[in-house]
Tab-separated table of C-alpha atoms in Angstrom:
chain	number	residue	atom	x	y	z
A	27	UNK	CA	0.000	0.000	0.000
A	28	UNK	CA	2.725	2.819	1.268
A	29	UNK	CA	1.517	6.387	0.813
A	30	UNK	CA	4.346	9.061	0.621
A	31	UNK	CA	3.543	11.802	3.042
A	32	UNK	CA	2.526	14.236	0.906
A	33	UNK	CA	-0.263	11.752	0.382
A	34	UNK	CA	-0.945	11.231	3.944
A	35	UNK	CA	-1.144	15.343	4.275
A	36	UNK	CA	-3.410	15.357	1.287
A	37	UNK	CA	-5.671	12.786	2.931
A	38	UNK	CA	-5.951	14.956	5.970
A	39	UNK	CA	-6.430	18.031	4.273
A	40	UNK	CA	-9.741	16.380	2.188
A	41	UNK	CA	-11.230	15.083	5.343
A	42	UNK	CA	-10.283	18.789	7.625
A	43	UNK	CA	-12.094	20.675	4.373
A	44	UNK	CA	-14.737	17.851	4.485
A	45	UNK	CA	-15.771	18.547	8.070
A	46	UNK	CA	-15.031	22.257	8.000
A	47	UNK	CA	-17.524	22.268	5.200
A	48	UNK	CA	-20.081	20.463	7.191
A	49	UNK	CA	-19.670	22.331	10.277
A	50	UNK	CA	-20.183	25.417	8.616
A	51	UNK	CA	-23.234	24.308	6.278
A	52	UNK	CA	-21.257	25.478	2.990
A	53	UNK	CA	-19.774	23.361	-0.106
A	54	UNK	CA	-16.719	21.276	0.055
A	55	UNK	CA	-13.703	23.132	-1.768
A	56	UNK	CA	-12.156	20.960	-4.759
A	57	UNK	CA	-8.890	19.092	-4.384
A	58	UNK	CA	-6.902	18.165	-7.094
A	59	UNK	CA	-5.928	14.346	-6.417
A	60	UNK	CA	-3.338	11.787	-7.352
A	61	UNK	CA	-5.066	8.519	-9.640
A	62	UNK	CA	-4.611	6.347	-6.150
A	63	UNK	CA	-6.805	8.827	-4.469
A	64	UNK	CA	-9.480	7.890	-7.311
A	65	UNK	CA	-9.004	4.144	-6.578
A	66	UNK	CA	-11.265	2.088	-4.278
A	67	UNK	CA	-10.157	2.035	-0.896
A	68	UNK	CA	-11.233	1.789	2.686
A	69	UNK	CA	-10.458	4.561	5.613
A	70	UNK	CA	-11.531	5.763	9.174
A	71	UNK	CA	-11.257	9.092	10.195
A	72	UNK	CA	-10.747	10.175	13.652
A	73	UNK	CA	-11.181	13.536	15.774
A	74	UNK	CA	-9.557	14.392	19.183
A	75	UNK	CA	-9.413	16.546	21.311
A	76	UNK	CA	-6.778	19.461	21.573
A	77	UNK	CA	-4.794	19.083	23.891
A	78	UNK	CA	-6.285	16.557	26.087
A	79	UNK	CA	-6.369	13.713	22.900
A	80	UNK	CA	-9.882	12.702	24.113
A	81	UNK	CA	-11.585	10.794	21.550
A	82	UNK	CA	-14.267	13.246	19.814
A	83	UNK	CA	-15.413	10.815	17.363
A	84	UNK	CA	-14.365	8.165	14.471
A	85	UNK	CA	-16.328	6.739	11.601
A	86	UNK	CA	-14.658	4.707	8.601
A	87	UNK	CA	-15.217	2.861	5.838
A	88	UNK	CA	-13.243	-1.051	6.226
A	89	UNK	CA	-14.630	-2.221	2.887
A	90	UNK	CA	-12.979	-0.682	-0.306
A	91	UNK	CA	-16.651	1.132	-1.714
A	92	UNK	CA	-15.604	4.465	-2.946
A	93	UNK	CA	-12.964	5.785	-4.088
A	94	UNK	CA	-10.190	7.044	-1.563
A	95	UNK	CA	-11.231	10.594	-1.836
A	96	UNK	CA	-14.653	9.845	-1.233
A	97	UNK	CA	-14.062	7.509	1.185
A	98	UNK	CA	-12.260	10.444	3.418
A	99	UNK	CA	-14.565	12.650	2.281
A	100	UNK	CA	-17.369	10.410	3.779
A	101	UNK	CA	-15.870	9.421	7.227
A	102	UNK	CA	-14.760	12.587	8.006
A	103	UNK	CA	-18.419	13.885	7.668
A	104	UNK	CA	-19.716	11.227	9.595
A	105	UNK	CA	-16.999	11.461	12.558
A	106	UNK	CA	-17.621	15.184	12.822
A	107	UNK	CA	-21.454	14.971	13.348
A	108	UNK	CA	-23.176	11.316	12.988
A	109	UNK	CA	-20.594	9.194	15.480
A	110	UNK	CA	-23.765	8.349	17.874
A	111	UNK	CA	-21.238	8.017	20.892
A	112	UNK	CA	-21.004	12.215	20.764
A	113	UNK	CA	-23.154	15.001	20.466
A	114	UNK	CA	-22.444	16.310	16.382
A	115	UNK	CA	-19.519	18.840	16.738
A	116	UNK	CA	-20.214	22.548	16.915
A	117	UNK	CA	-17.909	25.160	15.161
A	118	UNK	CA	-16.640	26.666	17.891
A	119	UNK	CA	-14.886	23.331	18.307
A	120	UNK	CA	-12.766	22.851	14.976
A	121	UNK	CA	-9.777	24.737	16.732
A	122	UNK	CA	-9.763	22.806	19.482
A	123	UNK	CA	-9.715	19.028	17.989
A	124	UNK	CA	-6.771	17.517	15.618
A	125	UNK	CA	-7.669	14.867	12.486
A	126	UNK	CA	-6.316	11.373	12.091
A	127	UNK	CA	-6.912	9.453	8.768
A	128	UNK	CA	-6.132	5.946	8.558
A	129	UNK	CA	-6.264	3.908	5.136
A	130	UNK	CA	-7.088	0.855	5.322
A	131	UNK	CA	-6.120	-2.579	3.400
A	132	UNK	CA	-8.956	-4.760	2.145
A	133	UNK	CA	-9.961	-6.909	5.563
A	134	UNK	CA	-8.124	-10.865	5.270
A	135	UNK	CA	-10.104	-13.628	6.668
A	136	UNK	CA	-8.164	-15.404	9.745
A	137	UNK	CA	-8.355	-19.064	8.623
A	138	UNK	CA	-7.324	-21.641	11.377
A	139	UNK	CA	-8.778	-25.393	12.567
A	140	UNK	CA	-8.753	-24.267	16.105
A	141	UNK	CA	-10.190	-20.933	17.026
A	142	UNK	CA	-7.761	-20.780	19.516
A	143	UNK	CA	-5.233	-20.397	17.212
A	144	UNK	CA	-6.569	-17.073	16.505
A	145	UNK	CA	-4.189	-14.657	18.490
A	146	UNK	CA	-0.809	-16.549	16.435
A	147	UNK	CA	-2.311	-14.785	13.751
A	148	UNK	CA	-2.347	-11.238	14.653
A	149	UNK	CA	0.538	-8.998	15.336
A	150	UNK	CA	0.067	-5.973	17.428
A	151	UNK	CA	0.933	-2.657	16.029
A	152	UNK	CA	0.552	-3.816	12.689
A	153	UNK	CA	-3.532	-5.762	12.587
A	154	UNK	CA	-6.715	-3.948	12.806
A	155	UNK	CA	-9.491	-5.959	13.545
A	156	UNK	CA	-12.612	-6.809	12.143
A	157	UNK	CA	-15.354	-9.067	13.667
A	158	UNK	CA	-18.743	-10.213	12.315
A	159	UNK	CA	-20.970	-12.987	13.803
A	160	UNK	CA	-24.466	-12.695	12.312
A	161	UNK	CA	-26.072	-9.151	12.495
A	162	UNK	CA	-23.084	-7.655	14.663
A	163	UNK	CA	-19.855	-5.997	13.415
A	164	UNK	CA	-17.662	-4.411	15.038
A	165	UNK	CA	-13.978	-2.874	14.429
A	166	UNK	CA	-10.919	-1.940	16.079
A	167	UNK	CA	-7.784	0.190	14.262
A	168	UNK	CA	-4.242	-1.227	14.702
A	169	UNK	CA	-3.505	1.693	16.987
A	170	UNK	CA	-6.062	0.832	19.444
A	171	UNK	CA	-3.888	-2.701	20.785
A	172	UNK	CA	-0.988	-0.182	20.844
A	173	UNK	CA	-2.412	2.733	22.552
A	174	UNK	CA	-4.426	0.378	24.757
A	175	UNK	CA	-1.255	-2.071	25.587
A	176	UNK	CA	-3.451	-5.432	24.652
A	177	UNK	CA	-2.106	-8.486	24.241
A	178	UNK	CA	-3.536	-10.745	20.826
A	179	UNK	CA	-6.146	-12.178	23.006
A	180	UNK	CA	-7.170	-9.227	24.463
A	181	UNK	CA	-7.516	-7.270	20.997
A	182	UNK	CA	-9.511	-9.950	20.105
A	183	UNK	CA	-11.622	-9.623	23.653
A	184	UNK	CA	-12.320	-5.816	22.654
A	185	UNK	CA	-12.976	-6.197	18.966
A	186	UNK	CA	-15.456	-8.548	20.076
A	187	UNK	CA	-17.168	-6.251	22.732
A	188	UNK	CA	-17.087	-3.574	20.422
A	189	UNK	CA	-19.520	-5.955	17.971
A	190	UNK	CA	-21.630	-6.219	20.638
A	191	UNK	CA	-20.910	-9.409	21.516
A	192	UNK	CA	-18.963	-11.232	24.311
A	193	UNK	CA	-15.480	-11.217	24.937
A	194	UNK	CA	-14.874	-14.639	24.509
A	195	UNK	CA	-16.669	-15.082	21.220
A	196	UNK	CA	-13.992	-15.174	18.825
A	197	UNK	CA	-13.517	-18.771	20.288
A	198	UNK	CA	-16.786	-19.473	18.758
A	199	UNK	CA	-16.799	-21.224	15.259
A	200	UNK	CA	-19.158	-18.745	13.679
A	201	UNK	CA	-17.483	-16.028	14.478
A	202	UNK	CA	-15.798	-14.528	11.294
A	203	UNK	CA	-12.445	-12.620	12.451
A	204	UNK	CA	-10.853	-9.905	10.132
A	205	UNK	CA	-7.572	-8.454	10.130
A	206	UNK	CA	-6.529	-5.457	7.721
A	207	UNK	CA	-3.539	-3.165	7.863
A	208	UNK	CA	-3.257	0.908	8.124
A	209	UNK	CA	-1.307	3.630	7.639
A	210	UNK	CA	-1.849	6.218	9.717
A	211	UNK	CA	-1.800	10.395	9.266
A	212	UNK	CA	-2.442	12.726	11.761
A	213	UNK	CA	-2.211	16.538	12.939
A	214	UNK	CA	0.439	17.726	15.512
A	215	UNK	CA	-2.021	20.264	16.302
A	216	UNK	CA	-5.278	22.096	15.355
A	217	UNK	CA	-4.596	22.875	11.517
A	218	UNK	CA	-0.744	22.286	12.125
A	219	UNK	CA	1.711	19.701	10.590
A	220	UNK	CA	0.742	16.548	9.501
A	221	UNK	CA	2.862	13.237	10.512
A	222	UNK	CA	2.759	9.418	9.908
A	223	UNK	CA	2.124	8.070	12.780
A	224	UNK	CA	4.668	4.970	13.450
A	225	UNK	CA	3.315	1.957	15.869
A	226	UNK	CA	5.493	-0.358	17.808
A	227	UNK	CA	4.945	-3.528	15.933
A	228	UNK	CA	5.175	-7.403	18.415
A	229	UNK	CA	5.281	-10.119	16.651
A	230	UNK	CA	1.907	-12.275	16.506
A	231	UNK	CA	1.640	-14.420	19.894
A	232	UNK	CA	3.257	-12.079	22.302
């Protein structure tokens, strides 16, 4: 996948105009974008607080549907004022709250004979997760297990939870576990410089 960091800044700057835009109740402004940008892909977009880095809200996209841009474009929306965890952002907020995009790889089925094999097969700071058993779904970005120090079991645990289901049910046969890659972009500050952010990978297991 590897986007250069201009990219990365360019994919922050579409989903800052994005929810600008929406916060203000006036049209998008046009970006000029590279072909990948045009290309199906899948992306989450958080907002934090500034300077506490309290979660403000985070909506994404795992499933390659629109194009890159759009994608952004989309999540970045959503995050600002549809993430049903927060009230919708006012715009006395924007300069208080940085941007994170992530973009995503297409989610990889975890195939094993033993569901217990399961955590051998993800690799902190380097898996996302996604889970689906029936009607629930439920995801977790790579930088969660890092930022929350969780082992492969307990990644698993929370993605789990987060589906709405219980912890231990990626031990059950139909559950369907996901894992999917991202590089991640993110503000230094309100509007400021944009950096890749860099995870401390462990191997799968530990």
């Amino acid at each position: 996948m590897r986007y250069a960091d201009s990219e990365g800044e360019l994919a922050v700057q579409i989903a800052c105009a994005a929810i600008e835009a929406r916060l203000l109740a006036r049209p998008m402004r046009p970006f000029e974008v590279p072909a990948r940008f045009e290309e199906k892909a899948g992306a989450f977009v958080t907002i934090n607080s500034h300077p506490e880095g309290e979660l403000r809200g985070c909506i994404g996209y795992p499933q390659p549907f629109f194009p890159l841009a759009k994608t952004i474009e989309k999540a970045a929306e959503a995050a600002a004022t549809d993430d049903p965890r927060f009230p919708p952002m006012q715009p006395d907020e924007w300069d208080r709250v940085t941007v994170e995009v992530s973009i995503l790889t297409p989610p990889r089925l975890i195939e094993v004979k033993k569901p217990k094999e399961m955590p051998a097969h993800v690799t902190i700071g380097v898996d996302g997760l996604s889970i689906a058993q029936g009607s629930y779904r439920g995801i977790l970005l790579p930088q969660v297990a890092v930022e929350e120090n969780f082992d492969p079991a307990d990644f698993l645990s929370q993605a789990c939870m987060k589906a709405g289901l219980l912890a231990d049910a990626w031990l059950d046969p139909t559950t369907r576990v996901y894992t999917f890659q991202a590089e991640v972009f993110a503000e230094v500050d309100p509007r400021g410089p944009v950096v890749r952010r860099k995870m401390e990978a462990a191997r799968a297991g530990h």
